[in-house]
Coordinates of C-alpha atoms and ligand atoms in Angstrom, one line a residue:
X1218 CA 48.5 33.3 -10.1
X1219 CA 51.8 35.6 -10.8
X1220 CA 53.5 37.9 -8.0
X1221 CA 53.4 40.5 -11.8
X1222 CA 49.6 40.9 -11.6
X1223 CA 48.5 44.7 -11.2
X1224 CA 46.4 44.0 -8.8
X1225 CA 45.0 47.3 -6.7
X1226 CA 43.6 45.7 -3.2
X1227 CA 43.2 48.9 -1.4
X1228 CA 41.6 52.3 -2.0
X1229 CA 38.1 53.9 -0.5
X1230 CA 34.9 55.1 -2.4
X1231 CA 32.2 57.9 -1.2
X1232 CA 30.6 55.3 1.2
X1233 CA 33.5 56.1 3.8
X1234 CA 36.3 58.9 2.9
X1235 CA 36.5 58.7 -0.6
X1236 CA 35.4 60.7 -3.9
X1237 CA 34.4 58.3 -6.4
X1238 CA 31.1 56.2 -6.4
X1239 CA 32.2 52.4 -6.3
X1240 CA 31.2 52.3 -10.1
X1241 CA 33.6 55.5 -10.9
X1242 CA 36.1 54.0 -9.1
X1243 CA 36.1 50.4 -11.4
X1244 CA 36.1 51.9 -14.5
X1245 CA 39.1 54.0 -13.5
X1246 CA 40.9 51.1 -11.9
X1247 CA 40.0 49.4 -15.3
X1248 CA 41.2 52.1 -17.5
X1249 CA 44.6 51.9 -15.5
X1250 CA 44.9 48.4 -16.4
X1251 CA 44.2 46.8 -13.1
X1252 CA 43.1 43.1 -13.3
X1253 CA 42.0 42.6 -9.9
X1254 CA 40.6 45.3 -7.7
X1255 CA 39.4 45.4 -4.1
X1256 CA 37.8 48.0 -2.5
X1257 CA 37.9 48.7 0.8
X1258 CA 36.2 51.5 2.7
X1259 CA 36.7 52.3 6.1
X1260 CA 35.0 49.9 8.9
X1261 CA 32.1 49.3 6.2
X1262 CA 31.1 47.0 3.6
X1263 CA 27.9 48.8 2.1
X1264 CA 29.7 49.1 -1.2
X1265 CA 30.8 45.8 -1.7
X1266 CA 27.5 44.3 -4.0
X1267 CA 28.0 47.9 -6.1
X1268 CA 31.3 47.3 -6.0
X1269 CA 31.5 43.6 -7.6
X1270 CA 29.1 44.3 -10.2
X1271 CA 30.9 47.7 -11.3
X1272 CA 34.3 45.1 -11.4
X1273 CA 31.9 42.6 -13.3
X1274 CA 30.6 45.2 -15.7
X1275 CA 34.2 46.4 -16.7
X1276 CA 35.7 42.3 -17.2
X1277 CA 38.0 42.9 -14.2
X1278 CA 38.5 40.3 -11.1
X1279 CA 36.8 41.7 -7.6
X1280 CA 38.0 40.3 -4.0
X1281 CA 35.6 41.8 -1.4
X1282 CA 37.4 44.1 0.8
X1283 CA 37.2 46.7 4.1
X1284 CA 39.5 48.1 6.1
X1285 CA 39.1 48.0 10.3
X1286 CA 40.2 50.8 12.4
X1287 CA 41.8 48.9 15.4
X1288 CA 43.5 50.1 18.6
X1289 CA 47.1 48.4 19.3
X1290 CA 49.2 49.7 21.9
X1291 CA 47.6 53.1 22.3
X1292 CA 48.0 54.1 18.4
X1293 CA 45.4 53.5 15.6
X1294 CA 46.6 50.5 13.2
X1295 CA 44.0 49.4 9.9
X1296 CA 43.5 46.0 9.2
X1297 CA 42.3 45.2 5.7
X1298 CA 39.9 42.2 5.2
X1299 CA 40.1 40.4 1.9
X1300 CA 37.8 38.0 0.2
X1301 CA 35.2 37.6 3.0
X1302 CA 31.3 36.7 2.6
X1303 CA 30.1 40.2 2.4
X1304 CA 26.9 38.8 4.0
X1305 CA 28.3 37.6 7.1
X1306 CA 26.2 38.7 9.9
X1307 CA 29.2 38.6 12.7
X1308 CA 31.5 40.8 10.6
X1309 CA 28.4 42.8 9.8
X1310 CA 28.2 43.7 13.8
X1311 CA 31.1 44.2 14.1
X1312 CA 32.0 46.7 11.8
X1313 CA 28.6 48.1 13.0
X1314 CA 30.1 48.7 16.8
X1315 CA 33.0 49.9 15.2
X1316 CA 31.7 53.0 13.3
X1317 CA 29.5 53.3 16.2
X1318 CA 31.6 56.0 18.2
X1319 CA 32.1 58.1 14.9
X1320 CA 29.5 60.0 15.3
X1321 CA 30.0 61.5 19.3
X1322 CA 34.0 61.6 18.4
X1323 CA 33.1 64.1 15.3
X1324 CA 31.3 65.9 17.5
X1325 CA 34.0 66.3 20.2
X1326 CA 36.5 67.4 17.3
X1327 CA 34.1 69.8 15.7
X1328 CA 34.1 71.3 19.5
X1329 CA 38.1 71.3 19.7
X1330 CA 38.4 73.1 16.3
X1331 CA 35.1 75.8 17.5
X1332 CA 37.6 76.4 20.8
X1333 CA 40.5 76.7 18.3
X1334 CA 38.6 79.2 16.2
X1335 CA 37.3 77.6 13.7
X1336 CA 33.1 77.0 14.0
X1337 CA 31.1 75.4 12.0
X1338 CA 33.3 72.6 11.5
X1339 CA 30.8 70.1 11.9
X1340 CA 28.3 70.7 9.4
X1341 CA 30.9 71.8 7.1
X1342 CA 32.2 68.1 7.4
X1343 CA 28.9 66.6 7.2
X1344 CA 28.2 68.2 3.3
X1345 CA 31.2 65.8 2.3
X1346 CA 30.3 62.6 3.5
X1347 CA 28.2 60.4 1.6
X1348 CA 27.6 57.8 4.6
X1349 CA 25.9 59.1 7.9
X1350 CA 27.5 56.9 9.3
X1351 CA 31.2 57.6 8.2
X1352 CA 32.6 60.6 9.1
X1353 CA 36.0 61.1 9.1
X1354 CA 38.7 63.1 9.9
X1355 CA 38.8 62.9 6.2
X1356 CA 36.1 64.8 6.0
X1357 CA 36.9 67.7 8.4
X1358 CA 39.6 67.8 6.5
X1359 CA 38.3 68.9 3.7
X1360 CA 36.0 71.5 4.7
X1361 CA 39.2 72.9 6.4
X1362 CA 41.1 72.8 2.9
X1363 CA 38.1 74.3 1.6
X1364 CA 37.6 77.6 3.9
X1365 CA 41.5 77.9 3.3
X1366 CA 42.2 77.2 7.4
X1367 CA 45.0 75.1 5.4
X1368 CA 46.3 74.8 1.7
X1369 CA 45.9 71.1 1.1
X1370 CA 45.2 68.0 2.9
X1371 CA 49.0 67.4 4.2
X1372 CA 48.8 70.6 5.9
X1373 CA 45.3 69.8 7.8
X1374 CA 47.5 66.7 9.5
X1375 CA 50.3 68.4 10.1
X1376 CA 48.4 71.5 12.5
X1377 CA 45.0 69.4 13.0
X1378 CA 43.1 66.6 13.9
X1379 CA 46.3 64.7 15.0
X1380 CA 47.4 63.8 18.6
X1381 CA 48.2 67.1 20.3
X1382 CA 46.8 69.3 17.7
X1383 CA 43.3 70.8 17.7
X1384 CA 40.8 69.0 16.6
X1385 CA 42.4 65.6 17.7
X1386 CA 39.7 63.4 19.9
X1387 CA 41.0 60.5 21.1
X1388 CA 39.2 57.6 20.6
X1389 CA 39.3 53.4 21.2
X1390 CA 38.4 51.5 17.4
X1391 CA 38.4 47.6 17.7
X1392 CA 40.4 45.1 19.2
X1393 CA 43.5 43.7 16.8
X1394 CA 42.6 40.1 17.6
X1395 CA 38.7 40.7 17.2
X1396 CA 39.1 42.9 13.4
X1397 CA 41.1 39.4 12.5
X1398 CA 38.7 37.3 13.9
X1399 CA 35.5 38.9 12.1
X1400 CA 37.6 39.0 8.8
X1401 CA 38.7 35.2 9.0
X1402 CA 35.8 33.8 10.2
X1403 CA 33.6 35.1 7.5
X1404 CA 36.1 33.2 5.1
X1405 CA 38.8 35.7 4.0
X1406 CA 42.7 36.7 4.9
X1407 CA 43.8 39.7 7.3
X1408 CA 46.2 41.8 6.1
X1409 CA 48.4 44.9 8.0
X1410 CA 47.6 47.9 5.9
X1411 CA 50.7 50.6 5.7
X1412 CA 52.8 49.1 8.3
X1413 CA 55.1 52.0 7.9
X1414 CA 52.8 54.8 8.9
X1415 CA 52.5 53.7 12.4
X1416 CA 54.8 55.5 15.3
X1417 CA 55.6 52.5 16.8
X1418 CA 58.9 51.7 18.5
X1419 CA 60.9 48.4 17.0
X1420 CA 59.5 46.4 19.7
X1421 CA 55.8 47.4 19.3
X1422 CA 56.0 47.0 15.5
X1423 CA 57.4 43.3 16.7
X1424 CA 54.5 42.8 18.8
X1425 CA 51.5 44.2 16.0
X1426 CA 53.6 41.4 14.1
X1427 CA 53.7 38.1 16.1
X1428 CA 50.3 38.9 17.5
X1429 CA 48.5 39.5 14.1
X1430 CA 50.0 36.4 13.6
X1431 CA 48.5 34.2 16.5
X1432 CA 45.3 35.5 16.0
X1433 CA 45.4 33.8 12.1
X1434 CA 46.4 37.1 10.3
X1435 CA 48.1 35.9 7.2
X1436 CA 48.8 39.0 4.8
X1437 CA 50.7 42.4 4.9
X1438 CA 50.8 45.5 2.4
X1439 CA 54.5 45.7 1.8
X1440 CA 53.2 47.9 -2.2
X1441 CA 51.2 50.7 -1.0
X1442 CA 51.0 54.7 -2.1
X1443 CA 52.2 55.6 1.5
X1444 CA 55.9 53.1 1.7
X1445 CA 58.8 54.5 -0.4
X1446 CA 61.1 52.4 -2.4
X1447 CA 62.6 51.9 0.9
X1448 CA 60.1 50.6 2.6
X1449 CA 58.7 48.4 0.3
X1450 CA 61.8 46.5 0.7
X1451 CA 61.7 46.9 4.5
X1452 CA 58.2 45.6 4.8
X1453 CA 59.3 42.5 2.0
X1454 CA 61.8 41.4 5.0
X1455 CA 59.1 41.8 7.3
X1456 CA 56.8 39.3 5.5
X1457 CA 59.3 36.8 4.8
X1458 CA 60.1 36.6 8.3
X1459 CA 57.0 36.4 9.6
X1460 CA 55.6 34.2 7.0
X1461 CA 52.6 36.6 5.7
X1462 CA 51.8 37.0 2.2
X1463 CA 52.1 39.8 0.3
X1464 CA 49.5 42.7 -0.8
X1465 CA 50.0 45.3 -2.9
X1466 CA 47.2 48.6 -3.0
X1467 CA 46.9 52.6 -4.2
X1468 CA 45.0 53.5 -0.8
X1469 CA 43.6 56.0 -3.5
X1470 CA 40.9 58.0 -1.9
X1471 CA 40.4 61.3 -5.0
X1472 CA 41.7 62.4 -8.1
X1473 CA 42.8 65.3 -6.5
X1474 CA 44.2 64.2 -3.3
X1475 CA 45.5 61.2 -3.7
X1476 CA 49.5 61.0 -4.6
X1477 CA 49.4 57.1 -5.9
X1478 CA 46.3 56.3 -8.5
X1479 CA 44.5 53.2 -8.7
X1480 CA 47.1 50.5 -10.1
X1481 CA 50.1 52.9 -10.5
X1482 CA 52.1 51.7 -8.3
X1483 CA 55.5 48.8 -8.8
X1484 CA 54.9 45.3 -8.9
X1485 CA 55.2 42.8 -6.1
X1486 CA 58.8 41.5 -5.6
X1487 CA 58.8 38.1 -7.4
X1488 CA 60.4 36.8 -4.0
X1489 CA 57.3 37.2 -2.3
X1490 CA 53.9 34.9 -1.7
X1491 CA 51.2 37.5 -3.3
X1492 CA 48.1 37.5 -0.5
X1493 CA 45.8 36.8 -4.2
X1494 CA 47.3 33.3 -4.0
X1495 CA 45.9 32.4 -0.6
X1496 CA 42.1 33.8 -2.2
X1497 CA 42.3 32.3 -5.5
X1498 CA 39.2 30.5 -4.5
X1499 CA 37.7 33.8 -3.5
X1500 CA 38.2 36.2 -6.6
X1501 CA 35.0 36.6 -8.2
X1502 CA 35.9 35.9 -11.9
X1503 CA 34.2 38.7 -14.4
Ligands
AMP1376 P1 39.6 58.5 10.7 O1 39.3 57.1 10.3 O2 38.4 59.3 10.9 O3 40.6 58.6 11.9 O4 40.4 59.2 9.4 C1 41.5 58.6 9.0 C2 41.8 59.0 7.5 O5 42.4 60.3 7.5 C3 42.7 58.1 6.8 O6 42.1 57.0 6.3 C4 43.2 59.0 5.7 O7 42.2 59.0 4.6 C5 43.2 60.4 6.3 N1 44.5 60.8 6.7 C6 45.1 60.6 7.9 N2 46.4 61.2 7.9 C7 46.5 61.8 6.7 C8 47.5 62.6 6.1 N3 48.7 62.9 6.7 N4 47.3 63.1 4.8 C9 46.1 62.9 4.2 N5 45.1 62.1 4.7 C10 45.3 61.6 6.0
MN1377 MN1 40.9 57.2 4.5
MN1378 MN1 44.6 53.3 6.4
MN1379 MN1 42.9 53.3 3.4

């Protein structure tokens, strides 16, 4: 299949920290001209079935997707899974052990903020999510938009709920080599979501790299609503030299958050090996 395909292999629904119902979120992937969508909520594949039949309904190609919360070197990296047997007990559990500590770590933050001044935090969180057991700093973060603590969702991350900040409880997600493991072993490719939002120094960065590699990780997002032009052709050297295909996703979460909507984003680079061409078995054809 072409590197030109507007394919949109990244973006969240309201089962994790998302807006849109899985079928709201096809027909406006569809209506943006996206031919094959993925989508991939956070450490959770409960909307995958909805997902592929919403994809199905509007004639548009579906790879299965999710994105792990891992810990690497002390900072919090995502790994998205692509194409993988949705009912595959192993990643099942483990995306289950994942989430797991959500719940106590919400509660911890929703202390922080109450000693920063702000109560309530918690159950003003909890009337966003749509998943009991998905909350995120996504959601805090919009019941702090909403009580006008802060103007808008960049402003939440820049004073809250980030390392050194109020709100901010530290907390261990999944081992790299284990997130890569689940995904590949239930059939599909690993891929290093947003390599450029991590704080890491060159030679950590080198390290997420050749180890994500070891393990049998095989893809990275080089097109993604949070690189700039820059970046993407940053992140394009990065995969050619490291061998990993190519993906390409919004990370759109809302209408009225979100800077990059589903499938607006630029192509691929023709130079590169589009991650869709190491799944072509595993796109579910409409
Ligand atoms: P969590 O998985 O609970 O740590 O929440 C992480 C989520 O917070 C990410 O997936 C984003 O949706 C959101 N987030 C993190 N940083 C920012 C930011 N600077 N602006 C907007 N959303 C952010
Ligand atoms: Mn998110
Ligand atoms: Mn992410
Ligand atoms: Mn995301």
């Amino acid at each position: 299949m072409t590197t030109y395909l507007n394919a949109d292999l990244h973006c969240h629904s309201i089962v994790s920290d998302g807006t849109l119902t899985p079928p709201e979120l096809a027909a406006r992937a569809r209506a943006n001209g996206v031919e094959l969508w993925a989508l991939t909520d956070h450490d959770e594949i409960g909307g995958q079935k909805q997902a592929a039949a919403a994809a199905r309904a509007e004639g548009m190609a579906y790879l299965t997707g999710v994105e792990i919360s891992v810990t690497f070197a002390n900072e919090t990296v995502h790994i998205v899974g692509l194409g993988f047997d949705a009912d595959n007990a192993a990643l099942e559990q483990g995306l289950a052990e994942t989430r797991g500590g959500r719940g106590p770590r919400a509660v911890e933050m929703a202390r922080q903020l109450e000693l920063a001044g702000i109560p309530g935090s918690y159950e003003g969180a909890l009337r966003y999510v749509g998943n009991p057991a998905l909350i995120s700093r996504t959601h805090f973060a919009r019941f702090l938009v909403e009580t006008k603590v802060c103007r808008d969702m960049g402003e939440v991350f820049r004073k809250y709920l980030t390392e050194g900040k109020p709100g901010f409880a530290p907390h261990r997600w999944a081992r790299l080599q284990d997130a890569v493991q689940w995904i590949t072993a239930a059939g599909g490719v690993a891929v290093i979501a947003h390599p450029a939002r991590y704080r890491f120094s060159a030679n950590e960065e080198y390290a997420l790299f050749s180890e994500f590699k070891a393990h049998g990780g095989q893809g990275v997002e080089v097109v993604t609503g949070s690189h700039t032009n820059a970046e993407y052709i940053t992140y394009g050297s990065m995969a050619q030299e490291f061998g990993l295909a190519a993906s390409r996703g919004s990370d759109f979460h809302s209408p009225h958050e979100s800077r990059t909507d589903l499938g607006a984003l630029p192509l691929l680079p023709g130079t590169l090996t589009p991650v869709w061409e190491l799944l072509a078995e595993r796109i579910q054809q409409p």
